[in-house]
Amino acid sequence: MKVVVKEITLSTQSRFQLIDITSEVESIVENSGVKNGIALVFAPHATAAIIANEHESGLINDIIDKVKEFTEPGSSKWRHNIIDDNAHAHIGSALFGAERVFPVVNGKLIRGTWQNIFLLEMDGPRSRRRVYVVVMGE
Amino acid sequence: MKVVVKEITLSTQSRFQLIDITSEVESIVENSGVKNGIALVFAPHATAAIIANEHESGLINDIIDKVKEFTEPGSSKWRHNIIDDNAHAHIGSALFGAERVFPVVNGKLIRGTWQNIFLLEMDGPRSRRRVYVVVMGE
Amino acid sequence: MKVVVKEITLSTQSRFQLIDITSEVESIVENSGVKNGIALVFAPHATAAIIANEHESGLINDIIDKVKEFTEPGSSKWRHNIIDDNAHAHIGSALFGAERVFPVVNGKLIRGTWQNIFLLEMDGPRSRRRVYVVVMGE
């Protein structure tokens, strides 16, 4: 069995942003030496998430609009905003999840045609966001 | 270590539908030869999701109602609908997730009494939806 | 390869509650003998979820408020409430997920500074909730 752990680092430029990390993740999987198994894509952050979907600019803005609508940034109803004005980002990260898991088959990451992998920033801009990729299998 | 990868294919009949794939997934786990480990259930689709919950007809319709309410099919606010009238399905898949992961113990999939496994179709009908099952362990 | 499966059992005191299980999960990972790999934290329940986020009392209440707002406990629109008055909890568990997966690196669970691990109770109080932890790797 092989376990390969790599880290992707990136910066974000806006409060809300989707950053496409598909090619970085695919390259880690292809260089891992793992033929069949899984790849875990995990953000060690409580105000960001990992999602998989289509890289189309209209849709990217639609997803961000829905996240804003769901999490209500700046709302006075969030108690956490008294401490730090980012309750919305914590709520989004908690409920949508900070990780996604993909199959690895014949040395390649399995994903649908329209399933690109993104870091969903909800509390940017940040100079350093990290994403762990764990590739595990035979 | 063993890694077994299998694919389930199915068709969907409605725009929104929950298709129970529990017995197919359990059978793959039981035939995998893996005693202890995990099972990844993954849909390589950007307009469907995988969820786990009770197979009760009222609840199935409740879940679909909530998904519709959350994703707002046909809304003119979705930019992606100019390209393809399915922004809602992309948003649902991105935020709720296209995969679930289960423990495997003593050769069996671990799930709660009321945790059946479903493909959540949000952009059907489709003649061919696919679900990967990766069983990995010792 | 090593696979270690352990079970955490706990009770809940309220209908909605976040119970921090970080130290139990970390201790299982540290005692597993797995150096690098993954840890799956899975609730075999259809009316609870597993989430990761900050342990701050204001935020904990914010998350519970958002879950209530999203799932609408007691709503007469939920068909499942005719059978059992907990459709909201099933909907929350189905859509937010009953599991989270973390990297394990150098014998330790990887999580962000503000990523504690919680069982999200949505249909308590319950005398016995269970959480499986599967640690797998080399």
Tab-separated table of C-alpha atoms in Angstrom:
chain	number	residue	atom	x	y	z
A	1	MET	CA	0.000	0.000	0.000
A	2	LYS	CA	1.048	3.554	-0.685
A	3	VAL	CA	0.069	6.724	1.142
A	4	VAL	CA	1.178	10.028	-0.366
A	5	VAL	CA	0.407	13.321	1.398
A	6	LYS	CA	0.965	16.636	-0.362
A	7	GLU	CA	0.005	20.196	0.412
A	8	ILE	CA	-1.210	22.865	-2.022
A	9	THR	CA	-0.884	26.476	-0.884
A	10	LEU	CA	-2.687	29.372	-2.490
A	11	SER	CA	-3.790	32.928	-1.838
A	12	THR	CA	-7.265	34.371	-2.284
A	13	GLN	CA	-8.156	37.845	-3.503
A	14	SER	CA	-11.804	38.377	-2.504
A	15	ARG	CA	-14.087	37.763	0.428
A	16	PHE	CA	-15.915	35.108	-1.628
A	17	GLN	CA	-14.041	33.240	-4.333
A	18	LEU	CA	-13.878	29.841	-6.009
A	19	ILE	CA	-10.302	28.816	-6.818
A	20	ASP	CA	-9.907	25.911	-9.226
A	21	ILE	CA	-7.328	23.427	-7.940
A	22	THR	CA	-8.174	20.536	-10.295
A	23	SER	CA	-4.874	20.441	-12.139
A	24	GLU	CA	-2.825	20.553	-8.923
A	25	VAL	CA	-4.854	17.697	-7.427
A	26	GLU	CA	-4.706	15.614	-10.616
A	27	SER	CA	-0.982	16.078	-10.864
A	28	ILE	CA	-0.489	14.920	-7.245
A	29	VAL	CA	-2.579	11.813	-7.966
A	30	GLU	CA	-0.710	11.035	-11.194
A	31	ASN	CA	2.673	11.401	-9.511
A	32	SER	CA	1.688	9.432	-6.407
A	33	GLY	CA	2.349	5.971	-7.777
A	34	VAL	CA	-1.073	4.889	-6.488
A	35	LYS	CA	-2.937	2.877	-9.106
A	36	ASN	CA	-6.276	2.243	-7.406
A	37	GLY	CA	-7.659	3.808	-4.260
A	38	ILE	CA	-8.925	7.176	-3.109
A	39	ALA	CA	-7.852	10.824	-2.976
A	40	LEU	CA	-8.927	13.010	-0.062
A	41	VAL	CA	-8.899	16.771	-0.740
A	42	PHE	CA	-9.068	18.563	2.623
A	43	ALA	CA	-8.885	22.228	3.654
A	44	PRO	CA	-7.650	22.696	7.262
A	45	HIS	CA	-9.796	25.804	7.576
A	46	ALA	CA	-13.060	26.643	9.348
A	47	THR	CA	-14.076	29.471	6.975
A	48	ALA	CA	-13.488	27.782	3.605
A	49	ALA	CA	-14.820	24.618	1.974
A	50	ILE	CA	-13.930	22.176	-0.799
A	51	ILE	CA	-16.513	21.574	-3.514
A	52	ALA	CA	-16.623	19.865	-6.913
A	53	ASN	CA	-18.518	21.318	-9.859
A	54	GLU	CA	-18.399	22.925	-13.288
A	55	HIS	CA	-15.914	25.673	-14.037
A	56	GLU	CA	-18.284	28.062	-15.809
A	57	SER	CA	-18.105	31.717	-14.861
A	58	GLY	CA	-21.872	32.236	-14.594
A	59	LEU	CA	-22.264	29.172	-12.385
A	60	ILE	CA	-19.338	30.211	-10.203
A	61	ASN	CA	-21.168	33.429	-9.410
A	62	ASP	CA	-24.445	31.563	-8.910
A	63	ILE	CA	-22.816	29.287	-6.324
A	64	ILE	CA	-21.314	32.268	-4.499
A	65	ASP	CA	-24.699	34.033	-4.533
A	66	LYS	CA	-26.367	30.971	-3.001
A	67	VAL	CA	-23.675	30.637	-0.342
A	68	LYS	CA	-24.137	34.315	0.582
A	69	GLU	CA	-27.910	33.941	0.677
A	70	PHE	CA	-27.633	30.823	2.866
A	71	THR	CA	-24.962	32.112	5.262
A	72	GLU	CA	-26.045	35.788	5.532
A	73	PRO	CA	-22.701	37.605	5.874
A	74	GLY	CA	-22.807	40.552	8.250
A	75	SER	CA	-26.145	39.612	9.746
A	76	SER	CA	-26.693	41.023	13.196
A	77	LYS	CA	-28.348	37.769	14.191
A	78	TRP	CA	-25.014	35.902	14.276
A	79	ARG	CA	-23.611	35.917	17.807
A	80	HIS	CA	-20.125	35.030	16.542
A	81	ASN	CA	-19.940	38.349	14.669
A	82	ILE	CA	-19.393	40.130	17.995
A	83	ILE	CA	-16.030	38.315	18.226
A	84	ASP	CA	-15.069	38.165	14.566
A	85	ASP	CA	-17.181	39.281	11.615
A	86	ASN	CA	-17.171	35.916	9.827
A	87	ALA	CA	-19.906	33.725	11.323
A	88	HIS	CA	-21.297	33.237	7.806
A	89	ALA	CA	-18.035	31.635	6.643
A	90	HIS	CA	-17.919	29.275	9.631
A	91	ILE	CA	-21.522	28.232	9.011
A	92	GLY	CA	-20.823	27.555	5.313
A	93	SER	CA	-17.700	25.545	6.074
A	94	ALA	CA	-19.388	23.525	8.831
A	95	LEU	CA	-22.456	22.592	6.841
A	96	PHE	CA	-21.075	22.144	3.294
A	97	GLY	CA	-17.836	20.517	4.442
A	98	ALA	CA	-14.122	21.175	4.191
A	99	GLU	CA	-13.318	18.040	2.193
A	100	ARG	CA	-14.258	15.908	-0.786
A	101	VAL	CA	-13.155	12.346	-1.569
A	102	PHE	CA	-12.593	10.957	-5.082
A	103	PRO	CA	-11.863	7.500	-6.491
A	104	VAL	CA	-8.464	6.827	-8.061
A	105	VAL	CA	-8.541	4.268	-10.875
A	106	ASN	CA	-5.633	3.236	-13.090
A	107	GLY	CA	-3.485	6.019	-11.682
A	108	LYS	CA	-5.965	8.780	-12.414
A	109	LEU	CA	-8.407	10.814	-10.344
A	110	ILE	CA	-11.996	9.923	-11.245
A	111	ARG	CA	-14.298	12.894	-11.695
A	112	GLY	CA	-17.180	13.788	-13.973
A	113	THR	CA	-16.654	15.940	-17.068
A	114	TRP	CA	-18.110	18.913	-15.210
A	115	GLN	CA	-16.607	18.169	-11.816
A	116	ASN	CA	-13.700	20.508	-11.301
A	117	ILE	CA	-12.336	20.815	-7.768
A	118	PHE	CA	-12.466	24.181	-5.999
A	119	LEU	CA	-11.507	25.792	-2.752
A	120	LEU	CA	-14.524	27.881	-1.735
A	121	GLU	CA	-13.190	30.963	0.043
A	122	MET	CA	-15.793	32.627	2.269
A	123	ASP	CA	-13.599	34.862	4.429
A	124	GLY	CA	-10.915	36.250	2.117
A	125	PRO	CA	-8.731	37.723	1.013
A	126	ARG	CA	-6.146	35.451	2.628
A	127	SER	CA	-2.456	35.355	1.839
A	128	ARG	CA	-2.204	31.641	2.603
A	129	ARG	CA	-4.829	28.957	2.310
A	130	ARG	CA	-3.761	25.317	2.437
A	131	VAL	CA	-5.236	22.163	0.946
A	132	TYR	CA	-4.043	18.672	1.888
A	133	VAL	CA	-4.259	15.926	-0.690
A	134	VAL	CA	-3.972	12.369	0.644
A	135	VAL	CA	-3.687	9.698	-2.053
A	136	MET	CA	-3.990	6.179	-0.690
A	137	GLY	CA	-4.245	2.780	-2.323
A	138	GLU	CA	-2.253	0.110	-4.065
B	1	MET	CA	-4.464	-4.455	1.503
B	2	LYS	CA	-7.313	-4.792	-0.956
B	3	VAL	CA	-8.834	-2.156	-3.221
B	4	VAL	CA	-11.958	-3.082	-5.150
B	5	VAL	CA	-13.562	-0.602	-7.558
B	6	LYS	CA	-16.984	-1.282	-9.037
B	7	GLU	CA	-19.445	0.793	-10.991
B	8	ILE	CA	-23.227	0.861	-10.652
B	9	THR	CA	-25.179	2.212	-13.619
B	10	LEU	CA	-28.782	3.303	-13.469
B	11	SER	CA	-31.342	5.416	-15.274
B	12	THR	CA	-33.577	8.094	-13.792
B	13	GLN	CA	-37.176	8.861	-14.740
B	14	SER	CA	-37.879	12.329	-13.312
B	15	ARG	CA	-36.202	15.706	-12.991
B	16	PHE	CA	-35.903	15.141	-9.230
B	17	GLN	CA	-35.671	11.602	-7.891
B	18	LEU	CA	-34.101	9.590	-5.094
B	19	ILE	CA	-32.915	6.178	-6.277
B	20	ASP	CA	-32.095	3.666	-3.535
B	21	ILE	CA	-28.783	1.920	-4.270
B	22	THR	CA	-28.253	0.373	-0.815
B	23	SER	CA	-28.472	-3.258	-1.866
B	24	GLU	CA	-26.084	-2.768	-4.800
B	25	VAL	CA	-23.527	-1.031	-2.556
B	26	GLU	CA	-23.871	-3.638	0.202
B	27	SER	CA	-23.441	-6.448	-2.246
B	28	ILE	CA	-20.237	-4.868	-3.653
B	29	VAL	CA	-18.868	-4.530	-0.111
B	30	GLU	CA	-19.785	-8.108	0.820
B	31	ASN	CA	-18.180	-9.516	-2.321
B	32	SER	CA	-15.043	-7.348	-2.073
B	33	GLY	CA	-13.105	-9.561	0.305
B	34	VAL	CA	-12.374	-6.469	2.431
B	35	LYS	CA	-12.900	-7.210	6.108
B	36	ASN	CA	-12.241	-3.811	7.707
B	37	GLY	CA	-11.849	-0.448	6.031
B	38	ILE	CA	-14.015	2.042	4.177
B	39	ALA	CA	-16.410	2.231	1.234
B	40	LEU	CA	-16.543	5.384	-0.894
B	41	VAL	CA	-19.787	5.879	-2.852
B	42	PHE	CA	-19.138	8.524	-5.511
B	43	ALA	CA	-21.234	9.942	-8.384
B	44	PRO	CA	-19.089	11.374	-11.218
B	45	HIS	CA	-21.778	13.933	-11.944
B	46	ALA	CA	-22.160	17.671	-11.324
B	47	THR	CA	-25.974	17.672	-11.232
B	48	ALA	CA	-26.599	14.733	-8.889
B	49	ALA	CA	-25.539	13.932	-5.328
B	50	ILE	CA	-25.162	10.940	-3.007
B	51	ILE	CA	-27.006	11.043	0.308
B	52	ALA	CA	-27.812	8.607	3.111
B	53	ASN	CA	-31.155	8.563	4.879
B	54	GLU	CA	-34.426	6.777	5.542
B	55	HIS	CA	-36.344	5.137	2.725
B	56	GLU	CA	-39.806	6.398	3.618
B	57	SER	CA	-41.955	7.758	0.808
B	58	GLY	CA	-43.109	10.884	2.675
B	59	LEU	CA	-39.550	11.758	3.676
B	60	ILE	CA	-38.279	11.174	0.138
B	61	ASN	CA	-40.699	13.833	-1.078
B	62	ASP	CA	-39.800	16.126	1.832
B	63	ILE	CA	-36.103	15.941	0.913
B	64	ILE	CA	-36.869	16.684	-2.736
B	65	ASP	CA	-39.065	19.640	-1.706
B	66	LYS	CA	-36.238	21.066	0.425
B	67	VAL	CA	-33.700	20.606	-2.370
B	68	LYS	CA	-36.024	22.437	-4.783
B	69	GLU	CA	-36.627	25.229	-2.272
B	70	PHE	CA	-32.886	25.596	-1.654
B	71	THR	CA	-31.734	25.396	-5.273
B	72	GLU	CA	-34.614	27.290	-6.972
B	73	PRO	CA	-34.947	25.455	-10.306
B	74	GLY	CA	-35.744	27.736	-13.243
B	75	SER	CA	-34.956	30.926	-11.348
B	76	SER	CA	-34.072	33.834	-13.589
B	77	LYS	CA	-31.410	34.866	-11.090
B	78	TRP	CA	-29.141	31.959	-12.057
B	79	ARG	CA	-26.642	33.081	-14.691
B	80	HIS	CA	-25.864	29.484	-15.665
B	81	ASN	CA	-29.462	29.018	-16.866
B	82	ILE	CA	-28.642	31.120	-19.947
B	83	ILE	CA	-26.287	28.283	-21.022
B	84	ASP	CA	-28.165	25.273	-19.689
B	85	ASP	CA	-31.338	25.305	-17.612
B	86	ASN	CA	-29.881	23.365	-14.679
B	87	ALA	CA	-28.006	25.783	-12.394
B	88	HIS	CA	-30.107	24.522	-9.480
B	89	ALA	CA	-28.802	20.967	-9.946
B	90	HIS	CA	-25.182	22.137	-10.071
B	91	ILE	CA	-25.674	24.183	-6.902
B	92	GLY	CA	-27.237	21.217	-5.086
B	93	SER	CA	-24.470	18.838	-6.154
B	94	ALA	CA	-21.688	21.303	-5.272
B	95	LEU	CA	-22.979	22.132	-1.814
B	96	PHE	CA	-24.449	18.807	-0.639
B	97	GLY	CA	-21.722	16.677	-2.206
B	98	ALA	CA	-21.441	13.916	-4.769
B	99	GLU	CA	-20.075	11.297	-2.367
B	100	ARG	CA	-20.513	9.640	0.998
B	101	VAL	CA	-18.024	7.435	2.874
B	102	PHE	CA	-18.971	4.504	5.136
B	103	PRO	CA	-17.047	2.230	7.490
B	104	VAL	CA	-16.633	-1.437	6.587
B	105	VAL	CA	-16.441	-3.765	9.595
B	106	ASN	CA	-16.291	-7.569	9.546
B	107	GLY	CA	-16.978	-7.602	5.821
B	108	LYS	CA	-20.123	-5.512	6.048
B	109	LEU	CA	-21.013	-1.894	5.280
B	110	ILE	CA	-21.788	-0.002	8.485
B	111	ARG	CA	-24.884	2.183	8.321
B	112	GLY	CA	-27.652	3.161	10.666
B	113	THR	CA	-31.012	1.377	10.602
B	114	TRP	CA	-32.488	4.359	8.779
B	115	GLN	CA	-29.497	5.153	6.581
B	116	ASN	CA	-30.222	3.878	3.115
B	117	ILE	CA	-27.959	5.118	0.321
B	118	PHE	CA	-29.469	7.131	-2.518
B	119	LEU	CA	-28.458	8.839	-5.717
B	120	LEU	CA	-30.179	12.230	-5.638
B	121	GLU	CA	-31.082	13.105	-9.222
B	122	MET	CA	-31.643	16.836	-9.716
B	123	ASP	CA	-31.462	17.092	-13.540
B	124	GLY	CA	-33.217	13.996	-14.877
B	125	PRO	CA	-34.470	12.051	-16.566
B	126	ARG	CA	-31.132	10.561	-17.590
B	127	SER	CA	-30.606	7.307	-19.416
B	128	ARG	CA	-27.274	6.638	-17.699
B	129	ARG	CA	-26.096	7.758	-14.291
B	130	ARG	CA	-23.010	6.140	-12.810
B	131	VAL	CA	-21.913	5.523	-9.231
B	132	TYR	CA	-18.409	4.346	-8.316
B	133	VAL	CA	-17.959	2.241	-5.223
B	134	VAL	CA	-14.396	1.950	-3.901
B	135	VAL	CA	-13.946	-0.579	-1.102
B	136	MET	CA	-10.543	-0.398	0.531
B	137	GLY	CA	-9.046	-2.056	3.571
B	138	GLU	CA	-7.578	-5.261	4.864
C	1	MET	CA	-1.305	-1.345	6.234
C	2	LYS	CA	-3.283	-0.834	9.404
C	3	VAL	CA	-7.013	-0.418	9.865
C	4	VAL	CA	-8.272	0.488	13.317
C	5	VAL	CA	-12.006	0.813	14.007
C	6	LYS	CA	-13.246	2.287	17.265
C	7	GLU	CA	-16.620	3.440	18.493
C	8	ILE	CA	-17.413	6.492	20.612
C	9	THR	CA	-20.716	6.452	22.474
C	10	LEU	CA	-22.349	9.515	23.959
C	11	SER	CA	-25.671	10.836	25.155
C	12	THR	CA	-27.356	14.087	24.174
C	13	GLN	CA	-29.420	16.364	26.390
C	14	SER	CA	-31.337	18.638	23.992
C	15	ARG	CA	-33.283	18.424	20.754
C	16	PHE	CA	-30.485	20.390	19.040
C	17	GLN	CA	-26.949	20.154	20.374
C	18	LEU	CA	-23.337	20.213	19.231
C	19	ILE	CA	-21.173	17.756	21.168
C	20	ASP	CA	-17.418	18.194	20.819
C	21	ILE	CA	-15.716	14.852	20.205
C	22	THR	CA	-12.318	16.191	19.088
C	23	SER	CA	-10.284	14.803	21.960
C	24	GLU	CA	-11.839	11.337	21.665
C	25	VAL	CA	-11.145	11.243	17.910
C	26	GLU	CA	-7.586	12.544	18.311
C	27	SER	CA	-6.855	10.015	20.988
C	28	ILE	CA	-8.092	7.153	18.768
C	29	VAL	CA	-5.852	8.391	15.932
C	30	GLU	CA	-2.810	8.758	18.205
C	31	ASN	CA	-3.268	5.267	19.648
C	32	SER	CA	-3.965	3.628	16.270
C	33	GLY	CA	-0.376	3.103	15.227
C	34	VAL	CA	-1.224	4.632	11.828
C	35	LYS	CA	1.440	7.127	10.767
C	36	ASN	CA	0.015	8.452	7.500
C	37	GLY	CA	-3.437	7.961	6.053
C	38	ILE	CA	-6.979	9.047	6.791
C	39	ALA	CA	-9.511	9.077	9.631
C	40	LEU	CA	-13.216	8.651	8.875
C	41	VAL	CA	-15.599	9.987	11.542
C	42	PHE	CA	-19.048	8.516	10.869
C	43	ALA	CA	-22.377	8.672	12.715
C	44	PRO	CA	-24.641	5.672	11.953
C	45	HIS	CA	-27.684	7.865	12.421
C	46	ALA	CA	-30.209	9.469	10.068
C	47	THR	CA	-31.121	12.372	12.369
C	48	ALA	CA	-27.643	13.559	13.375
C	49	ALA	CA	-24.607	14.763	11.440
C	50	ILE	CA	-20.860	15.166	11.846
C	51	ILE	CA	-19.381	18.614	11.275
C	52	ALA	CA	-16.031	20.340	11.860
C	53	ASN	CA	-15.773	23.928	13.055
C	54	GLU	CA	-14.825	26.321	15.825
C	55	HIS	CA	-15.792	25.601	19.418
C	56	GLU	CA	-17.068	29.050	20.337
C	57	SER	CA	-20.347	29.255	22.238
C	58	GLY	CA	-21.839	32.053	20.124
C	59	LEU	CA	-21.015	30.238	16.896
C	60	ILE	CA	-22.405	26.956	18.225
C	61	ASN	CA	-25.752	28.669	18.714
C	62	ASP	CA	-25.487	30.364	15.306
C	63	ILE	CA	-24.973	26.992	13.602
C	64	ILE	CA	-27.941	25.503	15.447
C	65	ASP	CA	-30.093	28.512	14.491
C	66	LYS	CA	-29.169	28.073	10.822
C	67	VAL	CA	-29.880	24.344	10.930
C	68	LYS	CA	-33.319	25.047	12.446
C	69	GLU	CA	-34.043	27.744	9.873
C	70	PHE	CA	-33.003	25.418	7.035
C	71	THR	CA	-34.759	22.280	8.252
C	72	GLU	CA	-37.941	23.844	9.726
C	73	PRO	CA	-38.678	21.576	12.717
C	74	GLY	CA	-42.375	20.934	13.269
C	75	SER	CA	-43.426	22.304	9.907
C	76	SER	CA	-46.763	20.982	8.717
C	77	LYS	CA	-45.348	20.802	5.203
C	78	TRP	CA	-43.170	17.782	6.043
C	79	ARG	CA	-45.001	14.576	5.152
C	80	HIS	CA	-42.691	12.492	7.354
C	81	ASN	CA	-43.963	14.320	10.450
C	82	ILE	CA	-47.203	12.328	10.208
C	83	ILE	CA	-45.148	9.206	11.009
C	84	ASP	CA	-42.532	10.679	13.329
C	85	ASP	CA	-42.080	14.336	14.224
C	86	ASN	CA	-38.475	14.575	13.045
C	87	ALA	CA	-38.435	15.194	9.288
C	88	HIS	CA	-36.251	18.250	9.900
C	89	ALA	CA	-33.532	16.096	11.470
C	90	HIS	CA	-33.576	13.607	8.602
C	91	ILE	CA	-33.318	16.448	6.070
C	92	GLY	CA	-30.369	17.991	7.916
C	93	SER	CA	-28.543	14.677	8.202
C	94	ALA	CA	-29.157	13.765	4.552
C	95	LEU	CA	-28.008	17.056	3.103
C	96	PHE	CA	-25.152	18.048	5.453
C	97	GLY	CA	-23.820	14.518	5.835
C	98	ALA	CA	-23.233	12.040	8.627
C	99	GLU	CA	-19.448	11.854	8.166
C	100	ARG	CA	-16.257	13.853	7.783
C	101	VAL	CA	-12.844	12.594	6.645
C	102	PHE	CA	-9.501	13.956	7.887
C	103	PRO	CA	-5.873	13.407	6.903
C	104	VAL	CA	-3.547	11.636	9.330
C	105	VAL	CA	0.083	12.773	9.113
C	106	ASN	CA	2.946	11.666	11.353
C	107	GLY	CA	0.542	9.882	13.666
C	108	LYS	CA	-1.692	12.892	14.229
C	109	LEU	CA	-5.091	13.978	12.972
C	110	ILE	CA	-4.777	17.006	10.684
C	111	ARG	CA	-7.297	19.764	11.353
C	112	GLY	CA	-7.291	23.541	11.295
C	113	THR	CA	-6.840	25.553	14.477
C	114	TRP	CA	-10.570	26.276	14.486
C	115	GLN	CA	-11.743	22.891	13.260
C	116	ASN	CA	-13.080	20.967	16.215
C	117	ILE	CA	-15.137	17.865	15.470
C	118	PHE	CA	-18.767	17.729	16.579
C	119	LEU	CA	-21.730	15.435	16.529
C	120	LEU	CA	-24.668	17.606	15.476
C	121	GLU	CA	-27.733	16.290	17.306
C	122	MET	CA	-30.999	17.324	15.635
C	123	ASP	CA	-33.452	14.902	17.265
C	124	GLY	CA	-32.386	14.627	20.877
C	125	PRO	CA	-32.262	14.023	23.686
C	126	ARG	CA	-30.917	10.524	23.059
C	127	SER	CA	-29.432	8.200	25.630
C	128	ARG	CA	-27.066	6.613	23.126
C	129	ARG	CA	-25.534	8.112	20.001
C	130	ARG	CA	-22.643	6.325	18.352
C	131	VAL	CA	-19.735	7.556	16.252
C	132	TYR	CA	-17.423	5.211	14.352
C	133	VAL	CA	-13.830	6.264	13.816
C	134	VAL	CA	-11.927	4.338	11.132
C	135	VAL	CA	-8.193	5.099	11.003
C	136	MET	CA	-6.486	3.617	7.964
C	137	GLY	CA	-3.016	3.963	6.531
C	138	GLU	CA	0.553	2.845	6.942
